[in-house]
Amino acid sequence: MSEPSSASNFIREIVAADHAAGKHGGRVVTRFPPEPNGYIHIGHAKSICLNFGLANGTLGGACHLRFDDTNPTTEDPEYVQAIQEDVRWLGFDWQGKMFFASDYFAQLHEFAVRLIQKGLAYVDTLTADEMRTYRGTLTEPGKNSPSRNRSLDDNLDLFRRMKAGEFADGTHTLRAKIDMASPNINLRDPVLYRIRHVPHYRTGSAWCLYPSYDYAHPLSDALEGITHSICTLEFEDHRPLYEWVVEQADAPHQPQQIEFARLNLTYTVMSKRKLLELVNKKLVTGWDDPRLPTIKGLRRRGYTPESIRAFCDHIGVAKREATVEMQLLEHFIREDLNKRAPRVMAVLRPLKVILDNYPEGQSEELEAINNPEDPAAGSRQVPFSRVLYIEQDDFREDPPKQFFRLAPGREVRLRYAYIIKCISMTKDPQTGEITALHCTYDPATMSGAAQAQRKVKATIHWVSADHGAKAEVRLYHPLLTTDLAKVPQDQDWTAYLNPTSLERITGCLVEPSLRHTTSGARHQFERLGYFCTDIDSTAEALVFNRIVPLKDAWAKIEKAQPSK
RNA sequence: UGGGGGAUCGUCUAGCGGUAGGACGCCGGCCUUUGGAGCCGGCUACCUAGGUUCGAUUCCUAGUCCCCCAGCCA
């Protein structure tokens, strides 16, 4: 597995230069600041790898995990728990540096009082609608609120009463006094505190006013001694506000905000709002639905943390908007699993094969290599007998050009076993569907035997009918039928959900060694792909998720062929 | 037509005045008891127009296009 390349990027360069110059006292402290209002996804993984990577690469560096829990109406401890699990599962350790913005509520409040005393904040009684009107537009300056020149004492008193719970939600806000005419709308007296008579999952009912992101975030960073506060592009024009807050509140330390482009992936959704919608509307089975790009989803699907880290290391960090092709993610899980996943044989869509010249009632154990990429993985025994199942796709009654597999009169090798020849087939008289193949096997061609050198064009996988275990296999296809960036905002994006994103195949047959597989185990089903035993799987009812198919040269050839 | 950002192969990304490189993808070939893996070769890019310079993807000027901002969300 390719280890973190620590490929350079503009942020790494800035941090390295600062570190070398002894800025921030030579320290490098970053943070991953999720809001606990949803599960994290691979876009967050990019940020996690960046932030932890930056800190880990520096002597004495640290990366904090900080929950940005300033909005109790949407946040939930379930998410706090899940996010911790996911960060840990990805392979990162915050070394005890786990914090909550809510830890700072008292200090944040003190900073607010100071801002009021400095004449830099005021209590406003405008309603939300009025405030919007007063804010102006992108091209017109805003107007000062009538509350803007309240006396210092009035402000202090009103703010005290806000905190004491004397006012209803929405009636008062604390606003920064900056510039209602600023061309940067974020500087038009942004709201610092709003009233919410809602209990907070951590602070209970201690507070009925909660700080806004623009106020809490920079001060939380400052309080923790964050040196480089890395966030996504949409916060770029909040930076002047970020700096204003830290400066004017006389915070102990000035962190540096740096923005980068968030990750987008083709044919999937990467917005918390949309993911929540999928979960709430039960359009997916949950946050861990294997079709989702959530960490929990990827994990259940069978992705390894190593593959996700390798992916994040290779996509780079820059400021231009980018949408990475899903194939790149798939590349990294294939690369990882090719080296470590044991091979087994499984037939997804079984076609019965009867070896007419193989003695009835007889069976033998054949040796099969566990992983040709890893000699240490050893080998196992696979039972062989007269009646087998092969993949329906591996037989064609009327084979097209370049089809090397089984067809009437043709020969093929059974993996780790004999060469067989198709003699005849039986069909369902009603439907015409092929129900079984009659073949003969050549005993001299046992895999590895001296006379086994005869060349055949294909080797196919199989499972012995009497020995195989039944299984359900779940195949996953892209969540969306289009790139959402192309869908107009006012359109219902769920119309572009792929109706066949989940394909459940029952009646699959897997080799007996898989009977005792445990959930989370990953195997390569030879010639098919990499599969992960699902948590739904039991000894009686095996369930596998396809993580990613193997590259399929034949599928490409077939697709390129003129349809006959 | 306010402000803030961004434009390099199909997709990501490097470049920091000196032959535009890598990865994925795609196309060939070799090899193969997985049409997998591996190996070899090829493919295609500097938004436009001027300027500075011996030399510009890089610096300057003027355009063009794309993204973000008018939540008491983050």
PDB file of N, CA and C (backbone and C1' of nucleotides) in Angstrom, chain B residues 47-71:
ATOM      1  P     C B  47      -4.414  28.111 -19.035  1.00  0.00           P
ATOM      2  O5'   C B  47      -5.504  28.559 -20.091  1.00  0.00           O
ATOM      3  C5'   C B  47      -6.427  27.622 -20.624  1.00  0.00           C
ATOM      4  C4'   C B  47      -7.488  28.387 -21.368  1.00  0.00           C
ATOM      5  C3'   C B  47      -6.954  29.542 -22.209  1.00  0.00           C
ATOM      6  O3'   C B  47      -6.532  29.107 -23.484  1.00  0.00           O
ATOM      7  C1'   C B  47      -8.736  30.305 -20.865  1.00  0.00           C
ATOM      8  P     U B  48      -5.397  29.907 -24.236  1.00  0.00           P
ATOM      9  O5'   U B  48      -6.160  31.233 -24.682  1.00  0.00           O
ATOM     10  C5'   U B  48      -7.286  31.183 -25.545  1.00  0.00           C
ATOM     11  C4'   U B  48      -7.737  32.591 -25.857  1.00  0.00           C
ATOM     12  C3'   U B  48      -6.625  33.528 -26.286  1.00  0.00           C
ATOM     13  O3'   U B  48      -6.337  33.400 -27.665  1.00  0.00           O
ATOM     14  C1'   U B  48      -7.983  34.588 -24.661  1.00  0.00           C
ATOM     15  P     A B  49      -4.891  33.796 -28.214  1.00  0.00           P
ATOM     16  O5'   A B  49      -4.883  35.387 -28.070  1.00  0.00           O
ATOM     17  C5'   A B  49      -5.801  36.173 -28.811  1.00  0.00           C
ATOM     18  C4'   A B  49      -5.624  37.620 -28.443  1.00  0.00           C
ATOM     19  C3'   A B  49      -4.172  38.090 -28.380  1.00  0.00           C
ATOM     20  O3'   A B  49      -3.649  38.344 -29.664  1.00  0.00           O
ATOM     21  C1'   A B  49      -5.343  38.885 -26.500  1.00  0.00           C
ATOM     22  P     G B  50      -2.105  38.629 -29.833  1.00  0.00           P
ATOM     23  O5'   G B  50      -2.048  40.158 -29.425  1.00  0.00           O
ATOM     24  C5'   G B  50      -0.821  40.729 -29.093  1.00  0.00           C
ATOM     25  C4'   G B  50      -1.030  41.915 -28.205  1.00  0.00           C
ATOM     26  C3'   G B  50       0.235  42.310 -27.468  1.00  0.00           C
ATOM     27  O3'   G B  50       1.070  43.096 -28.295  1.00  0.00           O
ATOM     28  C1'   G B  50      -1.509  42.128 -25.910  1.00  0.00           C
ATOM     29  P     G B  51       2.540  42.546 -28.539  1.00  0.00           P
ATOM     30  O5'   G B  51       3.248  43.038 -27.201  1.00  0.00           O
ATOM     31  C5'   G B  51       3.158  44.419 -26.852  1.00  0.00           C
ATOM     32  C4'   G B  51       3.410  44.607 -25.382  1.00  0.00           C
ATOM     33  C3'   G B  51       4.784  44.183 -24.883  1.00  0.00           C
ATOM     34  O3'   G B  51       5.773  45.136 -25.203  1.00  0.00           O
ATOM     35  C1'   G B  51       3.122  43.473 -23.361  1.00  0.00           C
ATOM     36  P     U B  52       7.260  44.670 -25.548  1.00  0.00           P
ATOM     37  O5'   U B  52       7.810  44.333 -24.093  1.00  0.00           O
ATOM     38  C5'   U B  52       7.892  45.361 -23.111  1.00  0.00           C
ATOM     39  C4'   U B  52       8.428  44.790 -21.824  1.00  0.00           C
ATOM     40  C3'   U B  52       9.668  43.912 -21.982  1.00  0.00           C
ATOM     41  O3'   U B  52      10.851  44.690 -22.062  1.00  0.00           O
ATOM     42  C1'   U B  52       8.093  42.822 -20.584  1.00  0.00           C
ATOM     43  P     U B  53      11.915  44.345 -23.200  1.00  0.00           P
ATOM     44  O5'   U B  53      12.438  42.910 -22.754  1.00  0.00           O
ATOM     45  C5'   U B  53      13.112  42.744 -21.510  1.00  0.00           C
ATOM     46  C4'   U B  53      13.369  41.294 -21.251  1.00  0.00           C
ATOM     47  C3'   U B  53      14.006  40.527 -22.397  1.00  0.00           C
ATOM     48  O3'   U B  53      15.408  40.704 -22.436  1.00  0.00           O
ATOM     49  C1'   U B  53      12.185  39.283 -21.560  1.00  0.00           C
ATOM     50  P     C B  54      16.110  40.988 -23.857  1.00  0.00           P
ATOM     51  O5'   C B  54      16.119  39.559 -24.537  1.00  0.00           O
ATOM     52  C5'   C B  54      16.442  39.431 -25.927  1.00  0.00           C
ATOM     53  C4'   C B  54      16.508  37.957 -26.287  1.00  0.00           C
ATOM     54  C3'   C B  54      15.330  37.135 -25.808  1.00  0.00           C
ATOM     55  O3'   C B  54      14.243  37.197 -26.715  1.00  0.00           O
ATOM     56  C1'   C B  54      17.334  36.039 -25.205  1.00  0.00           C
ATOM     57  P     G B  55      12.772  37.377 -26.159  1.00  0.00           P
ATOM     58  O5'   G B  55      12.534  35.987 -25.418  1.00  0.00           O
ATOM     59  C5'   G B  55      12.442  34.781 -26.180  1.00  0.00           C
ATOM     60  C4'   G B  55      12.422  33.583 -25.262  1.00  0.00           C
ATOM     61  C3'   G B  55      11.319  33.583 -24.216  1.00  0.00           C
ATOM     62  O3'   G B  55      10.103  33.101 -24.755  1.00  0.00           O
ATOM     63  C1'   G B  55      13.362  33.031 -23.189  1.00  0.00           C
ATOM     64  P     A B  56       8.734  33.739 -24.249  1.00  0.00           P
ATOM     65  O5'   A B  56       8.692  33.300 -22.710  1.00  0.00           O
ATOM     66  C5'   A B  56       8.638  31.919 -22.321  1.00  0.00           C
ATOM     67  C4'   A B  56       7.499  31.712 -21.345  1.00  0.00           C
ATOM     68  C3'   A B  56       6.128  32.061 -21.914  1.00  0.00           C
ATOM     69  O3'   A B  56       5.161  31.221 -21.302  1.00  0.00           O
ATOM     70  C1'   A B  56       6.591  33.459 -20.093  1.00  0.00           C
ATOM     71  P     U B  57       4.545  30.015 -22.108  1.00  0.00           P
ATOM     72  O5'   U B  57       3.596  29.338 -21.008  1.00  0.00           O
ATOM     73  C5'   U B  57       2.239  29.705 -20.916  1.00  0.00           C
ATOM     74  C4'   U B  57       1.729  29.489 -19.527  1.00  0.00           C
ATOM     75  C3'   U B  57       2.318  30.424 -18.474  1.00  0.00           C
ATOM     76  O3'   U B  57       1.613  31.654 -18.424  1.00  0.00           O
ATOM     77  C1'   U B  57       2.344  28.187 -17.695  1.00  0.00           C
ATOM     78  P     U B  58       2.356  33.003 -18.167  1.00  0.00           P
ATOM     79  O5'   U B  58       2.972  32.815 -16.708  1.00  0.00           O
ATOM     80  C5'   U B  58       2.129  32.565 -15.590  1.00  0.00           C
ATOM     81  C4'   U B  58       2.973  32.266 -14.374  1.00  0.00           C
ATOM     82  C3'   U B  58       3.885  33.413 -13.962  1.00  0.00           C
ATOM     83  O3'   U B  58       3.914  33.530 -12.554  1.00  0.00           O
ATOM     84  C1'   U B  58       5.171  31.478 -14.434  1.00  0.00           C
ATOM     85  P     C B  59       3.041  34.680 -11.897  1.00  0.00           P
ATOM     86  O5'   C B  59       3.794  36.004 -12.392  1.00  0.00           O
ATOM     87  C5'   C B  59       4.825  36.589 -11.622  1.00  0.00           C
ATOM     88  C4'   C B  59       5.258  37.881 -12.243  1.00  0.00           C
ATOM     89  C3'   C B  59       4.117  38.750 -12.771  1.00  0.00           C
ATOM     90  O3'   C B  59       3.520  39.517 -11.742  1.00  0.00           O
ATOM     91  C1'   C B  59       5.818  38.624 -14.392  1.00  0.00           C
ATOM     92  P     C B  60       1.982  39.980 -11.883  1.00  0.00           P
ATOM     93  O5'   C B  60       2.071  41.132 -12.978  1.00  0.00           O
ATOM     94  C5'   C B  60       2.761  42.351 -12.709  1.00  0.00           C
ATOM     95  C4'   C B  60       2.586  43.278 -13.878  1.00  0.00           C
ATOM     96  C3'   C B  60       1.152  43.465 -14.328  1.00  0.00           C
ATOM     97  O3'   C B  60       0.487  44.461 -13.576  1.00  0.00           O
ATOM     98  C1'   C B  60       2.517  43.016 -16.208  1.00  0.00           C
ATOM     99  P     U B  61      -1.112  44.413 -13.421  1.00  0.00           P
ATOM    100  O5'   U B  61      -1.598  44.797 -14.879  1.00  0.00           O
ATOM    101  C5'   U B  61      -1.365  46.095 -15.398  1.00  0.00           C
ATOM    102  C4'   U B  61      -1.958  46.211 -16.775  1.00  0.00           C
ATOM    103  C3'   U B  61      -3.394  45.736 -16.909  1.00  0.00           C
ATOM    104  O3'   U B  61      -4.324  46.715 -16.484  1.00  0.00           O
ATOM    105  C1'   U B  61      -2.113  44.872 -18.692  1.00  0.00           C
ATOM    106  P     A B  62      -5.740  46.269 -15.927  1.00  0.00           P
ATOM    107  O5'   A B  62      -6.498  45.868 -17.262  1.00  0.00           O
ATOM    108  C5'   A B  62      -6.656  46.824 -18.313  1.00  0.00           C
ATOM    109  C4'   A B  62      -7.211  46.130 -19.528  1.00  0.00           C
ATOM    110  C3'   A B  62      -8.432  45.263 -19.265  1.00  0.00           C
ATOM    111  O3'   A B  62      -9.613  46.023 -19.189  1.00  0.00           O
ATOM    112  C1'   A B  62      -6.900  44.099 -20.645  1.00  0.00           C
ATOM    113  P     G B  63     -10.942  45.410 -18.609  1.00  0.00           P
ATOM    114  O5'   G B  63     -11.360  44.476 -19.819  1.00  0.00           O
ATOM    115  C5'   G B  63     -12.054  43.291 -19.561  1.00  0.00           C
ATOM    116  C4'   G B  63     -12.025  42.429 -20.796  1.00  0.00           C
ATOM    117  C3'   G B  63     -12.802  41.153 -20.644  1.00  0.00           C
ATOM    118  O3'   G B  63     -14.148  41.369 -21.025  1.00  0.00           O
ATOM    119  C1'   G B  63     -10.616  40.643 -21.373  1.00  0.00           C
ATOM    120  P     U B  64     -15.301  40.737 -20.141  1.00  0.00           P
ATOM    121  O5'   U B  64     -15.167  39.197 -20.509  1.00  0.00           O
ATOM    122  C5'   U B  64     -15.345  38.766 -21.850  1.00  0.00           C
ATOM    123  C4'   U B  64     -15.058  37.292 -21.951  1.00  0.00           C
ATOM    124  C3'   U B  64     -15.740  36.433 -20.891  1.00  0.00           C
ATOM    125  O3'   U B  64     -17.082  36.128 -21.254  1.00  0.00           O
ATOM    126  C1'   U B  64     -13.467  35.835 -21.038  1.00  0.00           C
ATOM    127  P     C B  65     -18.199  36.017 -20.125  1.00  0.00           P
ATOM    128  O5'   C B  65     -17.909  34.586 -19.520  1.00  0.00           O
ATOM    129  C5'   C B  65     -18.009  33.428 -20.336  1.00  0.00           C
ATOM    130  C4'   C B  65     -17.348  32.268 -19.653  1.00  0.00           C
ATOM    131  C3'   C B  65     -17.839  31.975 -18.243  1.00  0.00           C
ATOM    132  O3'   C B  65     -19.033  31.224 -18.238  1.00  0.00           O
ATOM    133  C1'   C B  65     -15.479  31.959 -18.269  1.00  0.00           C
ATOM    134  P     C B  66     -20.038  31.329 -16.998  1.00  0.00           P
ATOM    135  O5'   C B  66     -19.272  30.513 -15.868  1.00  0.00           O
ATOM    136  C5'   C B  66     -19.115  29.105 -15.994  1.00  0.00           C
ATOM    137  C4'   C B  66     -18.307  28.587 -14.838  1.00  0.00           C
ATOM    138  C3'   C B  66     -18.821  28.954 -13.456  1.00  0.00           C
ATOM    139  O3'   C B  66     -19.871  28.119 -13.031  1.00  0.00           O
ATOM    140  C1'   C B  66     -16.495  29.343 -13.546  1.00  0.00           C
ATOM    141  P     C B  67     -20.939  28.666 -11.980  1.00  0.00           P
ATOM    142  O5'   C B  67     -20.109  28.603 -10.618  1.00  0.00           O
ATOM    143  C5'   C B  67     -19.687  27.363 -10.084  1.00  0.00           C
ATOM    144  C4'   C B  67     -18.878  27.605  -8.840  1.00  0.00           C
ATOM    145  C3'   C B  67     -19.556  28.443  -7.778  1.00  0.00           C
ATOM    146  O3'   C B  67     -20.468  27.694  -7.006  1.00  0.00           O
ATOM    147  C1'   C B  67     -17.342  29.199  -8.080  1.00  0.00           C
ATOM    148  P     C B  68     -21.724  28.421  -6.326  1.00  0.00           P
ATOM    149  O5'   C B  68     -21.027  29.202  -5.111  1.00  0.00           O
ATOM    150  C5'   C B  68     -20.358  28.498  -4.082  1.00  0.00           C
ATOM    151  C4'   C B  68     -19.774  29.498  -3.114  1.00  0.00           C
ATOM    152  C3'   C B  68     -20.741  30.545  -2.606  1.00  0.00           C
ATOM    153  O3'   C B  68     -21.527  30.053  -1.545  1.00  0.00           O
ATOM    154  C1'   C B  68     -18.736  31.589  -3.264  1.00  0.00           C
ATOM    155  P     C B  69     -23.004  30.637  -1.351  1.00  0.00           P
ATOM    156  O5'   C B  69     -22.689  32.057  -0.715  1.00  0.00           O
ATOM    157  C5'   C B  69     -22.125  32.169   0.580  1.00  0.00           C
ATOM    158  C4'   C B  69     -21.934  33.622   0.909  1.00  0.00           C
ATOM    159  C3'   C B  69     -23.183  34.473   0.774  1.00  0.00           C
ATOM    160  O3'   C B  69     -23.970  34.397   1.945  1.00  0.00           O
ATOM    161  C1'   C B  69     -21.341  35.565  -0.248  1.00  0.00           C
ATOM    162  P     A B  70     -25.541  34.220   1.847  1.00  0.00           P
ATOM    163  O5'   A B  70     -26.031  35.735   1.760  1.00  0.00           O
ATOM    164  C5'   A B  70     -25.785  36.617   2.839  1.00  0.00           C
ATOM    165  C4'   A B  70     -26.679  37.819   2.708  1.00  0.00           C
ATOM    166  C3'   A B  70     -28.164  37.509   2.543  1.00  0.00           C
ATOM    167  O3'   A B  70     -28.768  37.309   3.802  1.00  0.00           O
ATOM    168  C1'   A B  70     -27.502  39.089   0.933  1.00  0.00           C
ATOM    169  P     G B  71     -29.916  36.256   3.973  1.00  0.00           P
ATOM    170  O5'   G B  71     -29.194  34.920   4.466  1.00  0.00           O
ATOM    171  C5'   G B  71     -28.313  34.961   5.551  1.00  0.00           C
ATOM    172  C4'   G B  71     -29.055  34.566   6.821  1.00  0.00           C
ATOM    173  C3'   G B  71     -28.189  34.577   8.050  1.00  0.00           C
ATOM    174  O3'   G B  71     -29.023  34.890   9.178  1.00  0.00           O
ATOM    175  C1'   G B  71     -29.138  32.450   7.760  1.00  0.00           C
TER     176        G B  71
END
